[in-house]
XYZ file of C-alpha atoms in Angstrom:
561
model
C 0.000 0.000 0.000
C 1.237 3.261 -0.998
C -0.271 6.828 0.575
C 0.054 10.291 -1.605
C 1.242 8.425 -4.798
C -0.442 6.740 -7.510
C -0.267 4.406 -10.689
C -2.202 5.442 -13.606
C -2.009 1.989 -14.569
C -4.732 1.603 -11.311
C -6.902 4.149 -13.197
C -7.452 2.032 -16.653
C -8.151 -0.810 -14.044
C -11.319 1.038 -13.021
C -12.325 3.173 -15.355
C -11.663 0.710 -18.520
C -13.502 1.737 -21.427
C -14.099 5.457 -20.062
C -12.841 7.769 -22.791
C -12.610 11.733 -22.428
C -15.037 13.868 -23.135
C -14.829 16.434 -25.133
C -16.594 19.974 -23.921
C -18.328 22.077 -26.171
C -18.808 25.688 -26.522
C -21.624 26.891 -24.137
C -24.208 29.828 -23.767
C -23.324 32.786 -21.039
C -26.644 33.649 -19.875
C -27.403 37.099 -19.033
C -27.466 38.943 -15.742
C -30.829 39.423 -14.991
C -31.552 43.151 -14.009
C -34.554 42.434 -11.127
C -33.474 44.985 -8.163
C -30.995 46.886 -10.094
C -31.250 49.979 -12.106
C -29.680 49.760 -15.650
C -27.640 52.934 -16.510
C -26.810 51.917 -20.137
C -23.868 50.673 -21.913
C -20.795 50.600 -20.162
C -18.037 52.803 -21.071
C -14.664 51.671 -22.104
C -13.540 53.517 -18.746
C -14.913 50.145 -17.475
C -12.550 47.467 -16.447
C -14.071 43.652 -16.652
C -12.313 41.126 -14.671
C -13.191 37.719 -15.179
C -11.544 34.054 -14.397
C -11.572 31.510 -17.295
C -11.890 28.089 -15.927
C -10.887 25.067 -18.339
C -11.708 21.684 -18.672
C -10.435 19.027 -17.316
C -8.479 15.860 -19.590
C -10.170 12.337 -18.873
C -12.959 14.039 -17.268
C -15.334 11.264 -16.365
C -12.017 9.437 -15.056
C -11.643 12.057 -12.703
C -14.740 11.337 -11.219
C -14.606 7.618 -10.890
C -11.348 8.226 -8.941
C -12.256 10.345 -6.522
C -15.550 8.448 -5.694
C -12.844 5.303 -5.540
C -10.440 7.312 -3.305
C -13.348 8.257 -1.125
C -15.103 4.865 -0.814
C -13.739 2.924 2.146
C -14.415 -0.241 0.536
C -12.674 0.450 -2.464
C -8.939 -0.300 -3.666
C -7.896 3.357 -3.923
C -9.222 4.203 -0.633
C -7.233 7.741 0.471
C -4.702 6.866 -2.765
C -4.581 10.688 -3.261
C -2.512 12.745 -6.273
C -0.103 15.113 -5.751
C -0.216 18.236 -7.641
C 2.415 17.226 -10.456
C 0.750 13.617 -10.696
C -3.099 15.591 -11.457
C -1.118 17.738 -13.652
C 0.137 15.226 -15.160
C -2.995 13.008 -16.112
C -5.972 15.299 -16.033
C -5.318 19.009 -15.775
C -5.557 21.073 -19.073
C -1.971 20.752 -21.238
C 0.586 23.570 -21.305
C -0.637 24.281 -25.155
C -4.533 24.364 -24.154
C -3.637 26.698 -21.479
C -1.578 28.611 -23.616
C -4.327 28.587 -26.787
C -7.273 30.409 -24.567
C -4.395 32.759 -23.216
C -3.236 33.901 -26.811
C -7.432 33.913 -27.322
C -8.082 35.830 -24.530
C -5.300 38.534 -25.947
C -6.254 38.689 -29.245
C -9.314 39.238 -28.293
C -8.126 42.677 -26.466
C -7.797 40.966 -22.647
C -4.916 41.597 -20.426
C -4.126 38.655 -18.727
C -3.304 39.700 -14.888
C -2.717 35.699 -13.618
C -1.974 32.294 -14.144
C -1.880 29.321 -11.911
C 0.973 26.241 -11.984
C -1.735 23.988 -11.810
C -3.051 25.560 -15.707
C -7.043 25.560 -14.062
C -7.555 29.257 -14.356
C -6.655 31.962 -16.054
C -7.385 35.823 -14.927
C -7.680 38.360 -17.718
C -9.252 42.028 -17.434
C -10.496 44.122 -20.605
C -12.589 47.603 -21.560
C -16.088 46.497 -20.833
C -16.776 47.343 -24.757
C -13.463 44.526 -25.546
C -15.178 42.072 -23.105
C -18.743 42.390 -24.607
C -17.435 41.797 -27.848
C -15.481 38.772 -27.138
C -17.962 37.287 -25.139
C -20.961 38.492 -27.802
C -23.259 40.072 -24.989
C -23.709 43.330 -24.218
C -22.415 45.165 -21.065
C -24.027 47.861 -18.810
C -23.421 50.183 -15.913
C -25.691 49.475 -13.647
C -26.497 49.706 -9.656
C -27.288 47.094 -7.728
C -28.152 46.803 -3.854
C -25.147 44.583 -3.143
C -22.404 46.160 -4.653
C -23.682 49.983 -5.476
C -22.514 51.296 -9.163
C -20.739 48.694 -11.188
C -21.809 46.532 -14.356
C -23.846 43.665 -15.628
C -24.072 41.263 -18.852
C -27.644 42.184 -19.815
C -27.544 39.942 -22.850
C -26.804 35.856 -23.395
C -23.597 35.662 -24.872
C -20.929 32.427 -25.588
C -17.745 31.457 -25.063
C -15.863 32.238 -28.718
C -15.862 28.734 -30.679
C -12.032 28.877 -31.124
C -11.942 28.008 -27.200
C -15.475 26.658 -26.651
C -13.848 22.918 -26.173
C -11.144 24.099 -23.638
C -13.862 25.872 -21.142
C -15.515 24.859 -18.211
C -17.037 28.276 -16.926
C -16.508 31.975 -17.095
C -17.193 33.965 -14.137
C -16.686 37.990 -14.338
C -19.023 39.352 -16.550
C -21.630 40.632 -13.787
C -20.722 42.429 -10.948
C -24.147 43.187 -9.609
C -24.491 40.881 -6.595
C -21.926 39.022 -4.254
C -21.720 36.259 -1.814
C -22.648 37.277 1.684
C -20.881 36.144 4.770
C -23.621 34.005 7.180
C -23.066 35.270 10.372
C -25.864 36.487 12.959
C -25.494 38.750 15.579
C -28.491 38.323 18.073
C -30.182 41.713 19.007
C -29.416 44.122 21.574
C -30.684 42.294 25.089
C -31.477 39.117 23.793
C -28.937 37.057 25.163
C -29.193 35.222 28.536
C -25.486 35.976 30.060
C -24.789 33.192 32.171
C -22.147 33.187 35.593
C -18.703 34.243 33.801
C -15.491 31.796 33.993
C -17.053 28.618 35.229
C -15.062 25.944 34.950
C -15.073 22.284 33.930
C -11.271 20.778 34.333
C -10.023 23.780 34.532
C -11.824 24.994 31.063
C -13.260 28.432 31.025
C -16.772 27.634 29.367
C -18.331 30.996 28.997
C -17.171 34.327 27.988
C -17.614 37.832 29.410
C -19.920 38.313 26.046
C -22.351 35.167 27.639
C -21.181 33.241 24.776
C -20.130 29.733 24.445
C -16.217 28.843 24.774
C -15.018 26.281 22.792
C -15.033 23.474 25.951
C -18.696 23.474 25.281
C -18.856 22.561 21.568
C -15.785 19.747 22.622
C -18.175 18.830 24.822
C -21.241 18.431 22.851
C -20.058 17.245 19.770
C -17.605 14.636 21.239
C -14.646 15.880 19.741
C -11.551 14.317 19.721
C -9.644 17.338 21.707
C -11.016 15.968 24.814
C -9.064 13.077 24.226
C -5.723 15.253 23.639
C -6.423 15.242 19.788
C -6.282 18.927 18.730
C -5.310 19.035 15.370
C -1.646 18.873 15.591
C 0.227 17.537 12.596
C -3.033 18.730 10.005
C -3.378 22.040 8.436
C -6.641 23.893 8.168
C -7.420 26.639 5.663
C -10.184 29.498 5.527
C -11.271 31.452 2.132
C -11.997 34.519 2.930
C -12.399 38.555 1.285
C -10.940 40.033 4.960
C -8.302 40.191 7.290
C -8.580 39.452 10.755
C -6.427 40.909 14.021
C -3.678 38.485 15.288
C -4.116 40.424 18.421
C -8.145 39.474 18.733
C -7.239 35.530 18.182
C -4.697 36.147 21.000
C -6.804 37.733 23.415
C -9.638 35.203 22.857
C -7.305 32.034 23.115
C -5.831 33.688 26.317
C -9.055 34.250 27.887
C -10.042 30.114 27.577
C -6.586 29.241 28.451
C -5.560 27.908 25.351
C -1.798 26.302 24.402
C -1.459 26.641 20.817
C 0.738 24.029 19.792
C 0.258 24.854 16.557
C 2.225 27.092 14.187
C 0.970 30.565 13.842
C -1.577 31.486 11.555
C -0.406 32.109 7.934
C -1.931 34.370 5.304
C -1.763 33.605 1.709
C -3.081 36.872 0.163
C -4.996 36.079 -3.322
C -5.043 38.712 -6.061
C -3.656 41.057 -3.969
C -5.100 40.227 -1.009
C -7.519 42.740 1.196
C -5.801 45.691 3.012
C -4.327 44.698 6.526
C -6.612 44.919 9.318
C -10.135 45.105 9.833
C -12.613 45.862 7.126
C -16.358 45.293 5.435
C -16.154 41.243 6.134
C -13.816 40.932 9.124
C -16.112 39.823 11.550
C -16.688 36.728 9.257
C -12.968 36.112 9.102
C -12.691 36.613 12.963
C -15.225 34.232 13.535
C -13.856 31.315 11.134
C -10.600 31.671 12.449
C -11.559 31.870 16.400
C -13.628 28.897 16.123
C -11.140 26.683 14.244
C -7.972 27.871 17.117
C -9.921 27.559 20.051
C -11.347 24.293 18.841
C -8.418 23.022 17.400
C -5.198 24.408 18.481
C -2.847 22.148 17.417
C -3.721 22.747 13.468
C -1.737 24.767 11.218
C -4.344 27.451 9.884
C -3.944 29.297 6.228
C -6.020 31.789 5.877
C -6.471 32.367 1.782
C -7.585 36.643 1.938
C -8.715 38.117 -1.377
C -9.571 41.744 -2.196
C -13.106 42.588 -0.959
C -13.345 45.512 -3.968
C -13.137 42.746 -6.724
C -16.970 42.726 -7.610
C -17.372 39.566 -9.186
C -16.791 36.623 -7.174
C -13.846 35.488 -9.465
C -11.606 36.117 -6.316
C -13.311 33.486 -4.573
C -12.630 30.970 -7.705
C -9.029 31.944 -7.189
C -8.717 31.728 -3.704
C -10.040 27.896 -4.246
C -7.650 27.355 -7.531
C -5.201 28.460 -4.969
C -5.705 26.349 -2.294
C -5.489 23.226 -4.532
C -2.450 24.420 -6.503
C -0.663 24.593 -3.336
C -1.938 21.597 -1.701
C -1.011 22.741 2.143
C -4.272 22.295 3.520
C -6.577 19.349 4.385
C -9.634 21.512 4.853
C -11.024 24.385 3.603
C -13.434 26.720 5.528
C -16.278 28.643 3.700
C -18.676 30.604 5.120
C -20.058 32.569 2.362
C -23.128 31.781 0.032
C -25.412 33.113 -2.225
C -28.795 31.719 -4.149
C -27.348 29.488 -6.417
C -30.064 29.949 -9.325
C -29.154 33.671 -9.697
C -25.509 32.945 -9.384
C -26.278 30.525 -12.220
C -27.763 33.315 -14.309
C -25.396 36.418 -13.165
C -22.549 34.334 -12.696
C -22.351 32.527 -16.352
C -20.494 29.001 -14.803
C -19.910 29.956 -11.135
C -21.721 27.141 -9.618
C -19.865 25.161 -12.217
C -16.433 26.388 -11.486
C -16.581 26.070 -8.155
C -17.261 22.446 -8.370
C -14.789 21.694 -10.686
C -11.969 22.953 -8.672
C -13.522 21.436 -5.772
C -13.027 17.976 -7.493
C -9.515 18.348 -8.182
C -8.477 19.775 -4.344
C -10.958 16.065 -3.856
C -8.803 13.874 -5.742
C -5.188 15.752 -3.561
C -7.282 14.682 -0.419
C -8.366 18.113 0.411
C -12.472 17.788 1.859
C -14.289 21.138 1.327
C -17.056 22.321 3.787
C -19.465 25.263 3.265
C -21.895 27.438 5.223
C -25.640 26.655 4.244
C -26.542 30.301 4.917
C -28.983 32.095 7.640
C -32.403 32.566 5.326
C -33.807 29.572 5.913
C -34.817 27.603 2.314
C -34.817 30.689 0.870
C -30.832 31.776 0.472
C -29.092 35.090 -0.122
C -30.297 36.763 -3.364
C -32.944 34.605 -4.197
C -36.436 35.936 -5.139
C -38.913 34.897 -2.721
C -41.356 33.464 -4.920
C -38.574 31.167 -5.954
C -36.622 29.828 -3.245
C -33.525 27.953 -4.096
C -30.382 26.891 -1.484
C -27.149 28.619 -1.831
C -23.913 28.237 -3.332
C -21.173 27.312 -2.210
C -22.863 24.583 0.191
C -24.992 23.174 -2.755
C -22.394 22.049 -4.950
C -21.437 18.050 -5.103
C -17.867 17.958 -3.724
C -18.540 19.631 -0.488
C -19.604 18.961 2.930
C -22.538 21.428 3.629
C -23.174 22.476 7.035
C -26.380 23.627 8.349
C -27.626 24.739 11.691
C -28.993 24.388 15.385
C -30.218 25.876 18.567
C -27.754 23.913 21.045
C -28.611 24.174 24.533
C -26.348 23.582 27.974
C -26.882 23.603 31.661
C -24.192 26.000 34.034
C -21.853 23.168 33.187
C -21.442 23.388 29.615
C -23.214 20.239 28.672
C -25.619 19.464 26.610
C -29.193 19.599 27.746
C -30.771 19.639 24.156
C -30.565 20.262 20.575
C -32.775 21.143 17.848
C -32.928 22.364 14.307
C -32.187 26.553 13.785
C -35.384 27.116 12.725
C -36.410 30.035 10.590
C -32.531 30.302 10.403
C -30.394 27.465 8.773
C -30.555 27.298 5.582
C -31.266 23.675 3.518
C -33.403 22.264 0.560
C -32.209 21.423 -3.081
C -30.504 22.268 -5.861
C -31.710 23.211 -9.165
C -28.409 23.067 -10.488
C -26.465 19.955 -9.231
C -28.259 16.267 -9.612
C -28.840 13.950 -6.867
C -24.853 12.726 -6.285
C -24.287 8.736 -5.423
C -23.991 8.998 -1.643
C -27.318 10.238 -1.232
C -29.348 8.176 -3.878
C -30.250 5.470 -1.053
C -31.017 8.213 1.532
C -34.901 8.280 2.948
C -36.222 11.405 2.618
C -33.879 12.711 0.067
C -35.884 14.657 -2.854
C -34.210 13.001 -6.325
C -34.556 15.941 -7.839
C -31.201 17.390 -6.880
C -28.216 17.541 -4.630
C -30.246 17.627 -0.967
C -28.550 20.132 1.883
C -27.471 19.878 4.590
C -25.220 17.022 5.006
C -24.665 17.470 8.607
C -25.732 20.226 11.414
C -23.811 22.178 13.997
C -24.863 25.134 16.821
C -25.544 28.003 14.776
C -28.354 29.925 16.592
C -27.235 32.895 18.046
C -29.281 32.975 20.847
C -27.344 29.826 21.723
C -24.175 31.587 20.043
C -19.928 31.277 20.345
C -17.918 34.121 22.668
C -16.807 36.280 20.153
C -13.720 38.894 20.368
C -13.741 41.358 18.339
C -11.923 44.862 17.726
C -9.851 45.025 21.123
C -12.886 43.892 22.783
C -15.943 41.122 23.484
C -18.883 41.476 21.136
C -20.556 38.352 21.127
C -22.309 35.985 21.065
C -22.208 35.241 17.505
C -23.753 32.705 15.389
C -25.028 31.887 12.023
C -23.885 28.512 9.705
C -20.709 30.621 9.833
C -20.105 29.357 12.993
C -21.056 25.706 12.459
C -18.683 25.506 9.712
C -15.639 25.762 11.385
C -17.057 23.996 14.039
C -17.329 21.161 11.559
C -13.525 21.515 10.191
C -11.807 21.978 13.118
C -13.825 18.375 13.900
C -12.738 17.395 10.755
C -8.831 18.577 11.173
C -9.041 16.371 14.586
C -10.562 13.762 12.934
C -7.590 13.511 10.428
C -4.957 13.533 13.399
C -6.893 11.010 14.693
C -6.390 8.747 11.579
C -3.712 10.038 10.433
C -4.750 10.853 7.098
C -6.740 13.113 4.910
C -10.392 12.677 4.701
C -10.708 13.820 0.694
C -14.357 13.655 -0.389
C -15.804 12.946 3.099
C -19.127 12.941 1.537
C -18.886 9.422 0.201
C -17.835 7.883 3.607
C -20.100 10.127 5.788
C -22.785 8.642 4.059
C -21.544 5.075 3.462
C -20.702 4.867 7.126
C -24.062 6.138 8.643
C -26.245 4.080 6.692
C -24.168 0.720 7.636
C -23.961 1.761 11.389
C -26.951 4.216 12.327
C -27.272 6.532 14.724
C -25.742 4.684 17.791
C -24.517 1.092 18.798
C -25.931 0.517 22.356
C -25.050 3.686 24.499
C -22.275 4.756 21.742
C -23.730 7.642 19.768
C -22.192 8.528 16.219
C -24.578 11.425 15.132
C -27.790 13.138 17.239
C -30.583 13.139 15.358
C -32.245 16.535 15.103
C -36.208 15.651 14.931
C -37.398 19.138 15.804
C -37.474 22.560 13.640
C -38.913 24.050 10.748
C -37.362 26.025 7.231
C -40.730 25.789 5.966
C -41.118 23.806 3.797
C -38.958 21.870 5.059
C -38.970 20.160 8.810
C -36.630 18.451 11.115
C -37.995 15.003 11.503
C -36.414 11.565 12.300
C -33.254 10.233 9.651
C -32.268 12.331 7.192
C -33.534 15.922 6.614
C -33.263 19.072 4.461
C -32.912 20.823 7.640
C -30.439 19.475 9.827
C -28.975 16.679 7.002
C -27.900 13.277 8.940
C -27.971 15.339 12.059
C -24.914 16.582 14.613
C -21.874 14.212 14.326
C -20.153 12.509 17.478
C -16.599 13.562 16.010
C -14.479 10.352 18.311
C -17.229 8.288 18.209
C -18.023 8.538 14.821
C -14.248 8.425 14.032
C -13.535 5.063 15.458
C -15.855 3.717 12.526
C -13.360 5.048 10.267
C -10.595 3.174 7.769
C -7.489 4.379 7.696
């Protein structure tokens, strides 16, 4: 047996008679104006940024792999590629990356960035040179989200001479953006238990009334209570913000936390934001409190990208990024928006998203995703049309949804139910039912179902939160059960001493074969009780609360290596 390497030669074994498939061009939709005010044309004063994904070679072997990597029972169980060895087999070649760069200047684009691993390219034109190439037509426009900037406002395509070497474009509209999901509670609401007390020395409560991070080790089993903390794993967070090393500090000092860890390191992403705090720096704060305090042995990378770069193509580089490098064995995001419109204003973005996702899958890397705070109704969507959000709908991730977790004086768990009116869940109108959930009960097989699992995300039942040179919590939102879930995750790994990869496939596997619980050994808690409507907490599976809360060691100790 043989871990990080790979034999091609194992591939035709598998995937015999699989040939590649070759992509055609495809239709950019247009941005769809509802909510925004259309100023006209846009002038050639108007700068266009967009990320060119490409195809992958021996796509459909791709995917048999990484289901085959990710199935316990299979022979390439947690067989994961290296960067060179994907490059090698299935990433775009040197001359198809170089064909839609020469494309992209001849067409009147600048490119601005490439990646080693020849996934993306970023190019930036007049919006008159990027209308033309792209056959739509571009307008100024202001939108609620992101104020005066621009919009496709007609379907355009992908020019034929590189229609069979692209997966997605995102760029063209700039009118909305994903939204961070965290929830402050109002003013008052908040129940601020006795300050300071202590279980085993552990501080469970801070000044703010929030929960410390004992509490969720408690509840959720993790492996840290068994002196697993992450050490020897590396986390990562995407992210449009910075955060202050001085607010981590203080909040790890107040729950008398070692970090045996490294220290936190940024990797800034087209450019990176400005040092310090700024418009999403409360989300950042949040992801990278909970995985520390949770998990303080991990090394955390924190992938920042400019918060002024309107159209979301930062956030396809920051994940093109994490998988070039291959340093991390998680990746944190807790940002989302309604998938449908980011199909329709973000020509590919669901799309791209997944594909990258699937190569960081076949590395080893898992991905895990926010499901958002708007119940089945996400960020962007029009009411009358409700649809989940994106990132957490897509195939290759683990999407986390939410609960109201309560404790007793002592930090333990009393009860837990399903966020309601909060967490968000359903299914997707843009990614089919995947393998690990066609035997679920309850699943709808129209689509990819969400959540997969559920975590404390009410904020009435919220996290200690430190913020600014001082305590401003509690703080909760799916933002806050996401991390909760990878710094699980990161432990998890230690634990095993491997990467999870594609956790999906072995989350599911593994529940159905064991259940909820062997005698008084409990792998998830099921979450019977709360409402999204339509959609209800109920016994098993559910588009509100997924499988239900998982028992981290428990469930662990089920695992292969």
């Amino acid at each position: 047996m043989f871990i990080r390497a790979f034999s091609f030669a194992l591939i035709s074994a598998f995937a015999a008679g699989v040939s590649a498939a070759a992509a055609a061009s495809y239709p950019i939709d247009a941005g769809t104006l509802n909510g925004v005010r259309d100023l006209g044309p846009a002038a050639a004063s108007v700068s266009v940024r967009v990320a060119v994904v490409l195809n992958y070679h021996h796509d459909d072997e791709l995917e048999r792999l990484i289901e085959s990597q990710a199935d316990p029972d299979a022979v390439l169980y947690h067989h994961f590629l290296t960067p060179s060895q994907f490059a090698g087999y299935f990433s775009p070649t040197q001359n198809d990356y170089a064909r839609v760069a020469a494309a992209l200047q001849r067409g009147g684009f600048r490119i601005t960035h490439t990646f080693s691993n020849r996934t993306v390219i970023d190019a930036v034109a007049p919006a008159p040179t990027a209308a033309r190439f792209f056959s739509t037509d571009i307008h100024s426009v202001i939108a609620p989200d992101a104020g005066r900037t621009y919009t496709n406002v007609r379907p355009g395509t992908v020019p034929s001479e590189i229609g069979d070497l692209v997966n997605a474009v995102v760029g063209l509209d700039a009118a909305h953006r994903l939204r961070p999901a965290y929830v402050l509670p109002p003013h008052g609401a908040v129940n601020v238990p006795a300050t300071r007390l202590q279980q085993n020395g552990q501080i469970l409560f801070g000044p703010d009334g929030g929960y410390g991070p004992q509490i969720f080790i408690n509840a959720y089993d993790l492996p840290a209570a068994s002196g697993f903390y992450g050490d020897g794993r590396a986390s990562g967070v995407a992210t449009d913000a910075d955060f202050l090393d001085s607010d981590l500090a203080s909040y790890i000092s107040y729950f008398a936390i070692t970090r045996t860890g490294p220290a936190t390191q940024r990797v800034l992403v087209d450019g990176g934001p400005p040092p310090g705090l700024s418009t999403d720096s409360v989300e950042t704060t949040l992801d990278v409190e909970t995985i520390v305090s949770i998990a303080p042995g991990t090394a955390l990378y924190v992938y920042e990208a400019p918060y002024d770069e309107p159209t979301n193509s930062n956030f396809i580089d920051i994940y093109n990024q994490v998988v070039a490098d291959d340093k991390v064995d998680t990746l944190n995001s807790s940002y989302t928006y309604c998938e449908t419109y980011m199909q329709q204003n973000f020509p590919g973005y669901p799309r791209a998203v997944d594909a990258v996702e699937r190569q960081g899958s076949a590395e080893g890397i898992t991905f895990h995703a926010a499901t958002g705070d708007s119940g089945s109704n996400s960020p962007g969507c029009n009411y009358s049309q409700p649809a989940v959000g994106v990132s957490a709908s897509t195939t290759h991730n683990i999407a986390v949804g939410g609960t109201t977790l309560s404790v007793n004086e002592s930090g333990q768990e009393t009860n837990e139910v399903g966020w309601s009116y909060g967490t968000g869940g359903g299914v997707s109108k843009i990614f089919k039912l995947p393998m690990y959930q066609k035997h679920v009960q309850n699943v709808v097989t129209t689509g990819r179902n969400i959540p997969d699992v559920a975590f404390d995300a009410d904020p009435g039942t919220g996290e200690s939160f430190y913020y600014d040179g001082g305590w401003a919590g509690p703080i909760g939102g799916t933002s806050q059960a996401s991390p909760i879930f990878g710094a699980s995750l990161t432990e998890i790994d230690q634990v095993k001493n491997a990467r999870a990869g594609y956790f999906n496939v072995a989350l599911y596997k593994t529940w159905l074969k064991h259940g909820y619980s062997s005698g008084s050994t409990q792998y998830f808690r099921d979450i019977t009780q709360g409402t999204i409507p339509p959609w209800n907490a109920g016994p098993g599976y559910d588009q509100m609360s997924g499988i239900g809360s998982l028992m981290a060691s428990n469930f662990a100790g089920l695992l292969k290596r």
